[in-house]
Structures are given as structure tokens and as C-alpha cells.
Amino acid sequence: MTPLTTSKLALLGGPKSVLADQGDLFSWPIVTEEDEQAVLDVLRRGAMSNHEITVEFEKDVRQWFDVPHALAYCNGTASILGAMFGCGIGKGDEVIVPAHTYWASVLPVLTLRAVPIFADSDPVSLCIDPADIARKITPRTRAILVVHLFGHPCDMDPILDLAAKHDIKVIEDVSHAQGGHYKGKLLGTLGDAGAFSMMAGKSLVAGEGGMLITRDRNIYHRALAYGFYVRFPGEASDVDPELLQYQGLPLGGFKHRINQTCSAMGRVQLKHYSERIAEIQRAMNHFWDLLEGAPGLRAHRTCEPGSDMGGWYNPMGLYEPSELGDLGIEKFVEAVVAEGSVCALFRYPALHLHPLLQKADIYNEGWPTAVVHAAHDVRLQPGDLPVTENSHQHLYAVPWFKKMRPELIAGHAAAYRKVAENAEQLIG
Ligand SMILES: *Cc1c(COP(=O)(O)O)cnc(C)c1O
């Protein structure tokens, strides 16, 4: 293939590809006077710890996702814990989790005295590999937790089939993918429960916050009882008497209430969310369309009909060094940054090998917490999850465009293409 650009790379003293002022191309969250007024109203009323705005926010979320139950949390980590407790996870239960994710998807398993069973990832979607889930199901498996990583929907059909066959709950961590779809269905509504973060860096922002959504009344009641003593049972009807007897105190000893300044902001953000992520999708798809055919570079996106990447949180590209004369990814990233674009190495610590999941005895039980309640020692060794362990060699964070500005996006795509097509300048 004839290179489209033959100019000298900026890293070697050539001209940069990206020079223009980027304006609001990357600004996020988009905060307007509407957000400010909503937050000011809560502040001026001193209503931060009440729940009347939060209840309205939950109503908005129920309508948006078309689910009967939504519960707002102080953060996403707490919402995942609530979802797991809601699903009945307890001592010794095995929960199949991806090893390649942010820690908050997994560590609530330890809080519940359950056992995380790590599965490997798919090298293309980067999400949990259904074939590895199938290999790891045992009679003790109680739930599968999936993460739609960096906005990419997990392959839910085989996962839901496995869950139905073995009578296992499915919890979706939607922190990277609020508003994304899998085969026409909103992520977070396919499993038994969906939970997600709304901290300031995510695509759906409340400031700090989390949300649990579910169709299952029992999951909702259990989550409410676990961390919302002021609101339980509240409006909830037909609550199991076993749970009801504990009203007045939170069953988990946790206080999961969200600050209402965040609920107020979340309401305004959600109102504009569909429109804003539609623009993000146009912008991100445009960037990757411009890079079609560039050697060594692959979009991390879905082509499945009816599926999409939601707000395209923390977007990634996949790297094939064999197409670039084995150019190391570090050098590639350095060269794209030198062109004036945005590019970064990315790595979540491999959770299954981290000391916290290998040896920490968090609750002084005389044995590592991750396996103290396991049927046998399920800890993994280096090499056991090869896709997860090697993922950082194939991943780079790409610009997260919030606006469809074709001229500016073209500059970034040109930077990536220039480095990819002139990789030989960096070798030898
Ligand atoms: C951010 C994040 C969380 C935790 O959310 P917080 O609001 O920060 O507690 C959970 N899971 C994933 C995948 C995340 O990226």
C-alpha cells in the first residue's frame, strides 16, 4: 500500500499533525446553568441529605431504562455491592468475574465473604470471555458479573444462556457503558441487575454517585434493606417479613445514600444524555472510519446490528505490532503524542495476580480473604489468564471526542495514520 503521508514524524523533528485549538472537543461533563440551578436549589435549601430529589432522579432513571426499580447510591462501588447482596451472594458463593476491569467490579465479592473466580477476556471485545465462564461454572457458582469494558457490550447471549441453564444470577457493571446497547437492548437491563458509577469522569455524570437498576423486586428490596435504613421499607410493598423485621437499621451496616446535589446534577445530565452520546458516537465512529485500513490499528468498537458503544467511555484502540515491523507500543504512543494528538498506554492491574487477591487476610481470618471461604484454593498463577495478562501490549487510549467536529477529528486521525504508515522511521 502506498503511504498517504510520507512526512517526517514529529518525534524525529518533523511537523506536527495537530495544531488547531481544540475548543470544547474534549470538554466533559457538559455543565450548563441548568445544572448549576439544580445544584444551587439543593444547597440553598440545605437538602443535601434528604431524598425527595433522589426519588425523582430514580423515577427518571426507571423511565429512561424502562425498568420498574432504580436505587441511587453514594458511588458506583456501593451500587455493585448492593446489587451483589440483592442477588443473595454470601459466604462461600462463587462469583465469576473478569480479571480485566476496574477493581470496584470485583472487590465487593470479598466484602460479602464470597469467592471471586476470575475469567479471561476476549481479545477483540476485551470483555469477559463466555467460553471461559462456561469452564469455570461449578455447583457453587451463584452469579456472573460482567463489565461492558470501555463501552463495548459483552457477548450477552451465551452468558444469559449459561446463567439460565445453571440457575445463576447475572449482574452487569455498566459503569463504562450507560446508554449502550446489545442487539437492541439497553445494557444493564439484560441481566438480573445492572449497576453503574456516575463519578465525574464517567460518561453519565452525577458528580459522585451510583445506580442500581433491576426488574426483580426482591433484589431491590434486599438492596434497600442493606444500605438505606431511612427509606426501607418506605413505599416498597410486599416485602419479605424476614427483611422487614430489621427495618430502622441497615442490614449491611452500610449507609449508601447519595448526596442530593449529585442527584440534582444527575437529573439534568440524564435529560440531555441521549442527545450528547449520539454526538459522541458520531464523532468516535468518524475517527475510526478515517483510520480504516491503517496498518496495525484496529478500532475497539462493535459492528453487531443493534449494538453500540454508549457514551464510549475511555475509548481504546487495539494494536497489532506485527503489521508495524514489531514497533513497540510505547514508541508508537510516544510518536502519536509528539504529533500533538492524544494517546496513552493503558493498564488495569491484573486483578487475579494482585497481592490483595493473592494473600491479603483483610478480616484476620488466618487465611487470604479471596479464598478463605472457597471449597479449595482457587488462586491463579501468572500465565493462567493470558489474554488479560497481555492486554496492555495491545491497548492504547485514543482521543475521547465529545463533539462531532470533522476538521478537528481529521487532524487526530491524520496523526495516528502518519505514525502507523511511517513506523519504519522509528525502527532500527
Ligand atoms: C468507575 C468504576 C466503578 C466504580 O464506581 P465509583 O463511582 O468510582 O465507585 C465500578 N466499575 C467500573 C468498571 C468502573 O470503571
XYZ file of C-alpha atoms and ligand atoms in Angstrom:
443
model
C 0.000 0.000 0.000
C 1.298 3.476 -0.849
C 1.577 5.620 2.252
C -0.763 8.617 2.195
C 1.676 10.669 4.209
C 5.412 10.392 3.895
C 6.339 13.367 6.044
C 8.877 13.065 8.794
C 7.407 12.101 12.157
C 7.148 14.921 14.707
C 9.039 12.735 17.203
C 12.014 12.922 14.820
C 11.706 16.663 14.244
C 9.022 16.726 11.529
C 5.870 18.870 11.548
C 3.069 18.085 13.994
C -0.264 16.795 12.690
C -2.443 18.505 15.305
C -2.014 22.240 15.754
C -5.500 23.757 15.913
C -7.109 24.929 19.125
C -9.311 22.000 20.250
C -12.003 24.209 21.791
C -14.665 22.130 23.521
C -13.816 18.942 21.643
C -12.912 17.095 24.861
C -14.842 19.058 27.499
C -16.787 16.774 29.822
C -19.085 16.768 31.580
C -21.064 19.465 29.802
C -22.263 21.676 32.645
C -24.691 24.490 31.962
C -26.719 26.938 34.017
C -29.381 24.231 34.242
C -27.014 22.008 36.283
C -25.923 24.989 38.377
C -29.500 25.998 39.217
C -30.467 22.453 40.158
C -27.468 22.078 42.491
C -27.912 25.570 43.967
C -31.516 24.795 44.809
C -30.427 21.796 46.908
C -27.634 23.798 48.562
C -29.831 26.768 49.411
C -32.496 24.523 50.927
C -29.857 22.635 52.888
C -31.421 19.476 51.445
C -28.208 17.539 50.732
C -29.119 14.594 52.962
C -32.846 14.399 52.136
C -34.170 12.126 49.412
C -37.008 13.932 47.594
C -34.776 14.884 44.600
C -33.134 11.458 44.663
C -36.541 9.814 44.348
C -37.273 11.989 41.298
C -33.890 11.040 39.842
C -34.688 7.340 40.335
C -38.035 7.866 38.592
C -36.217 9.453 35.617
C -33.797 6.509 35.534
C -36.641 3.954 35.653
C -38.293 5.631 32.687
C -35.032 6.011 30.773
C -34.104 2.335 31.163
C -37.726 1.141 31.202
C -37.259 -0.890 34.380
C -39.513 -0.989 37.459
C -36.794 -0.363 40.069
C -33.876 2.062 40.391
C -31.893 2.897 43.510
C -29.331 5.710 43.687
C -26.083 5.254 45.645
C -23.251 7.391 47.007
C -20.940 5.806 44.411
C -20.744 3.044 41.846
C -18.737 0.726 44.085
C -21.571 0.741 46.640
C -24.149 0.077 43.898
C -22.228 -3.047 42.830
C -22.070 -4.232 46.439
C -25.822 -3.589 46.747
C -26.533 -5.485 43.522
C -24.496 -8.468 44.739
C -26.186 -8.518 48.126
C -29.511 -8.076 46.358
C -28.779 -11.221 44.339
C -28.257 -13.162 47.549
C -24.493 -13.582 47.302
C -22.983 -14.649 50.618
C -20.318 -16.714 52.310
C -18.578 -19.242 50.063
C -20.599 -18.430 46.936
C -18.536 -18.321 43.775
C -18.910 -15.229 41.611
C -17.378 -15.397 38.153
C -15.759 -12.048 37.349
C -13.476 -10.622 34.661
C -9.835 -10.158 35.700
C -9.543 -7.227 33.310
C -11.583 -4.432 34.895
C -11.517 -1.667 37.459
C -11.236 -3.142 40.975
C -14.707 -1.999 42.071
C -16.336 -4.611 39.827
C -14.736 -7.364 41.911
C -13.814 -6.332 45.459
C -17.419 -6.236 46.775
C -17.282 -10.042 46.402
C -14.779 -10.066 49.276
C -16.962 -7.783 51.412
C -19.716 -10.426 51.127
C -17.347 -13.292 52.127
C -17.850 -14.810 48.693
C -15.176 -16.107 46.310
C -14.123 -14.298 43.121
C -13.482 -16.747 40.271
C -11.554 -14.940 37.568
C -12.250 -15.498 33.888
C -10.149 -14.392 30.941
C -11.148 -11.794 28.370
C -11.907 -11.891 24.682
C -9.022 -10.260 22.774
C -11.315 -8.312 20.422
C -14.142 -7.100 22.679
C -11.852 -7.017 25.761
C -14.885 -8.200 27.748
C -15.213 -11.409 29.753
C -14.930 -14.498 27.540
C -18.148 -16.596 27.651
C -16.169 -19.767 26.834
C -14.002 -19.252 29.915
C -17.106 -18.559 32.034
C -18.502 -21.928 30.898
C -15.293 -23.663 32.010
C -15.476 -22.053 35.454
C -19.047 -22.825 36.462
C -19.339 -25.206 39.436
C -22.223 -26.175 41.735
C -21.108 -23.281 43.978
C -21.416 -20.616 41.281
C -24.019 -18.095 42.382
C -23.515 -15.221 39.947
C -21.636 -13.927 36.928
C -20.545 -10.306 36.989
C -19.887 -8.835 33.557
C -18.377 -5.457 32.658
C -19.089 -3.791 29.327
C -15.469 -2.688 29.201
C -14.645 0.717 27.702
C -18.207 0.812 26.355
C -18.031 -2.454 24.413
C -21.064 -4.667 25.087
C -20.262 -8.126 26.434
C -21.472 -11.031 24.345
C -24.590 -11.456 26.461
C -26.460 -14.232 24.586
C -24.150 -17.114 25.569
C -23.747 -15.643 29.070
C -27.517 -15.443 29.619
C -27.905 -18.976 28.233
C -25.325 -20.315 30.681
C -26.982 -18.458 33.545
C -30.433 -19.816 32.681
C -29.108 -23.345 32.322
C -27.330 -23.303 35.698
C -29.762 -21.021 37.556
C -27.132 -18.332 38.138
C -27.693 -14.576 38.520
C -26.140 -12.117 36.068
C -25.035 -8.676 37.262
C -23.934 -6.092 34.714
C -21.409 -3.427 35.711
C -22.436 -0.679 33.289
C -20.007 1.974 34.590
C -18.368 2.277 31.149
C -21.446 1.857 29.007
C -24.558 3.703 30.234
C -26.850 4.053 27.232
C -25.063 1.398 25.186
C -26.997 -1.430 23.524
C -26.559 -5.130 22.890
C -28.674 -6.349 19.960
C -31.201 -3.576 20.510
C -31.403 -3.871 24.303
C -30.082 -1.294 26.754
C -27.059 -2.503 28.697
C -27.892 -3.005 32.355
C -31.348 -4.393 31.544
C -30.295 -7.803 30.187
C -29.178 -9.447 33.412
C -30.851 -9.719 36.818
C -29.381 -6.390 37.931
C -27.358 -3.550 36.447
C -25.151 -1.234 38.481
C -23.060 1.726 37.469
C -20.923 4.619 38.565
C -21.745 8.263 37.890
C -18.479 9.759 39.181
C -17.228 12.860 37.395
C -15.061 11.018 34.850
C -17.709 8.619 33.534
C -19.929 9.280 30.542
C -23.087 9.630 32.661
C -22.154 12.040 35.443
C -23.831 12.961 38.706
C -20.636 14.262 40.345
C -20.280 11.231 42.601
C -22.895 8.542 42.592
C -24.019 5.091 41.616
C -27.235 3.465 40.432
C -28.790 0.026 40.709
C -31.468 -0.942 38.178
C -33.453 -4.168 38.213
C -36.730 -5.781 37.255
C -36.548 -8.056 40.280
C -38.488 -6.702 43.248
C -36.659 -8.962 45.677
C -33.239 -7.668 44.563
C -34.497 -4.115 45.004
C -35.900 -4.796 48.492
C -32.722 -6.528 49.657
C -30.529 -3.684 48.360
C -32.790 -1.138 50.043
C -32.708 -3.006 53.361
C -28.927 -3.411 53.150
C -27.914 0.257 52.986
C -30.921 2.595 53.145
C -32.312 2.434 56.679
C -34.194 5.750 56.324
C -36.008 4.613 53.178
C -36.721 0.971 53.993
C -39.397 -0.230 53.527
C -40.786 3.203 52.521
C -43.062 2.811 49.511
C -41.932 -0.784 48.924
C -44.822 -3.231 49.162
C -44.932 -6.998 49.664
C -41.586 -7.012 51.432
C -40.431 -10.369 52.769
C -41.177 -10.350 56.561
C -37.711 -11.791 57.139
C -36.268 -8.498 55.815
C -38.968 -6.283 57.277
C -38.168 -7.192 60.871
C -34.826 -5.358 60.569
C -36.286 -2.029 59.459
C -34.834 1.007 61.206
C -31.260 -0.241 60.865
C -29.308 -1.031 57.676
C -28.862 -4.769 57.299
C -25.341 -4.385 55.899
C -24.190 -1.738 58.353
C -23.670 0.482 55.314
C -25.026 3.913 54.513
C -25.462 4.068 50.764
C -27.351 7.366 50.368
C -26.342 9.755 47.574
C -25.809 13.478 48.225
C -28.769 15.279 46.651
C -26.573 17.886 44.932
C -25.431 14.878 42.887
C -28.980 13.628 42.301
C -29.909 17.108 41.080
C -26.981 17.212 38.668
C -27.635 13.632 37.581
C -31.228 14.517 36.631
C -30.056 17.339 34.366
C -27.279 15.224 32.853
C -29.661 12.337 32.133
C -32.145 14.681 30.446
C -29.502 15.593 27.827
C -27.682 12.268 27.801
C -29.208 10.576 24.733
C -28.508 13.570 22.564
C -24.957 14.022 23.870
C -23.918 10.385 23.481
C -25.405 10.272 19.992
C -22.945 13.028 19.079
C -20.077 11.166 20.801
C -20.943 8.083 18.752
C -20.906 10.040 15.506
C -17.565 11.620 16.406
C -15.862 8.394 17.546
C -17.137 6.395 14.598
C -15.923 9.141 12.256
C -12.421 8.948 13.800
C -12.261 5.178 13.356
C -13.747 5.301 9.856
C -10.893 7.640 8.877
C -8.439 5.069 10.215
C -9.881 2.095 8.322
C -7.021 0.256 6.674
C -4.249 1.953 8.671
C -1.674 -0.763 9.411
C -1.530 -2.079 12.961
C -4.536 -0.115 14.204
C -7.959 -1.581 14.962
C -10.983 0.115 16.432
C -12.312 -1.231 19.699
C -15.971 -0.993 18.692
C -18.894 -3.259 17.925
C -20.278 -3.951 14.442
C -23.155 -6.136 15.690
C -26.511 -4.840 14.365
C -28.423 -3.104 17.169
C -25.303 -2.860 19.352
C -23.320 0.290 20.120
C -20.730 1.776 22.452
C -22.972 4.065 24.568
C -21.006 7.103 25.742
C -17.800 5.434 24.538
C -16.129 5.806 27.960
C -12.314 5.768 27.956
C -12.107 4.689 24.288
C -9.353 2.306 23.274
C -7.625 1.181 20.131
C -6.171 -2.279 19.565
C -2.572 -2.610 18.405
C -1.082 -5.213 16.072
C 2.693 -4.666 16.221
C 3.313 -7.431 13.657
C 1.857 -5.099 10.993
C 4.245 -2.327 12.063
C 7.546 -4.161 11.918
C 7.126 -5.094 15.598
C 7.291 -1.470 16.684
C 6.839 -1.429 20.482
C 3.588 0.086 21.649
C 5.456 2.502 23.949
C 7.247 4.038 20.970
C 4.025 4.159 18.964
C 2.239 6.053 21.755
C 5.170 8.459 22.164
C 5.134 9.208 18.436
C 1.377 9.899 18.315
C 1.652 12.204 21.333
C 4.533 14.028 19.619
C 2.183 14.621 16.665
C 0.009 16.636 19.077
C -2.793 14.092 19.419
C -3.989 12.204 22.473
C -2.687 8.674 23.011
C -1.714 6.790 26.159
C -0.681 3.371 27.345
C -3.389 1.829 29.464
C -3.272 -0.818 32.122
C -5.574 -2.057 34.852
C -3.581 -4.182 37.303
C -4.282 -7.884 36.554
C -6.618 -8.432 39.497
C -6.156 -12.203 39.795
C -2.416 -11.745 40.440
C -2.601 -8.699 42.706
C -1.445 -9.247 46.329
C -4.883 -8.151 47.550
C -6.389 -11.200 45.852
C -3.443 -13.495 46.482
C -2.528 -13.022 50.140
C -4.353 -10.235 51.986
C -6.089 -11.500 55.123
C -8.377 -8.479 55.367
C -10.573 -9.707 58.232
C -7.934 -11.564 60.291
C -9.384 -14.984 59.482
C -5.996 -16.682 59.296
C -6.060 -17.252 55.533
C -6.242 -14.985 52.441
C -9.694 -13.414 52.208
C -10.026 -14.246 48.492
C -10.022 -17.997 49.254
C -10.789 -18.338 52.953
C -14.378 -19.409 52.218
C -13.585 -21.293 48.986
C -14.093 -25.048 48.526
C -10.398 -25.281 47.634
C -7.563 -22.905 46.798
C -8.742 -21.210 43.596
C -5.926 -18.666 43.377
C -4.427 -18.295 39.903
C -0.798 -18.147 38.742
C 0.904 -15.927 36.168
C 0.032 -17.286 32.735
C -3.407 -18.598 33.737
C -5.297 -15.746 32.023
C -3.082 -14.964 29.032
C -5.385 -12.531 27.214
C -5.867 -10.396 30.320
C -2.194 -10.545 31.256
C -1.027 -9.438 27.797
C -3.768 -6.917 27.121
C -1.636 -3.853 27.934
C 0.616 -4.716 24.995
C -2.325 -4.301 22.637
C -4.118 -1.309 24.158
C -3.816 2.418 23.792
C -6.278 5.083 24.875
C -7.444 7.205 21.936
C -8.987 10.695 21.996
C -12.458 10.730 23.558
C -14.275 13.160 21.280
C -17.384 14.734 22.766
C -18.301 16.805 19.730
C -18.648 15.999 16.054
C -16.078 18.434 14.623
C -14.884 16.752 11.410
C -11.954 19.112 10.733
C -10.505 18.681 14.217
C -11.120 14.921 14.291
C -9.401 14.603 10.914
C -6.241 16.097 12.456
C -6.159 13.401 15.146
C -6.818 10.622 12.659
C -4.026 12.043 10.484
C -1.634 11.876 13.457
C -2.432 8.203 14.064
C -2.264 7.316 10.385
C 1.008 9.185 9.906
C 2.703 7.228 12.681
C 1.226 3.914 11.524
C 2.257 4.448 7.903
C 5.741 5.681 8.789
C 6.526 3.228 11.560
C 9.749 2.241 9.774
C 11.185 5.659 10.711
C 11.081 4.510 14.334
C 12.611 1.090 13.852
C 16.280 0.196 13.818
C -15.696 3.714 38.000
C -15.997 2.292 38.046
C -16.638 1.691 39.146
C -16.805 2.339 40.488
O -17.501 3.484 40.534
P -17.234 4.612 41.633
O -18.376 5.547 41.407
O -15.902 5.215 41.324
O -17.270 3.967 42.968
C -17.039 0.375 39.043
N -16.772 -0.346 37.948
C -16.108 0.167 36.899
C -15.848 -0.705 35.719
C -15.684 1.494 36.928
O -14.981 1.987 35.893
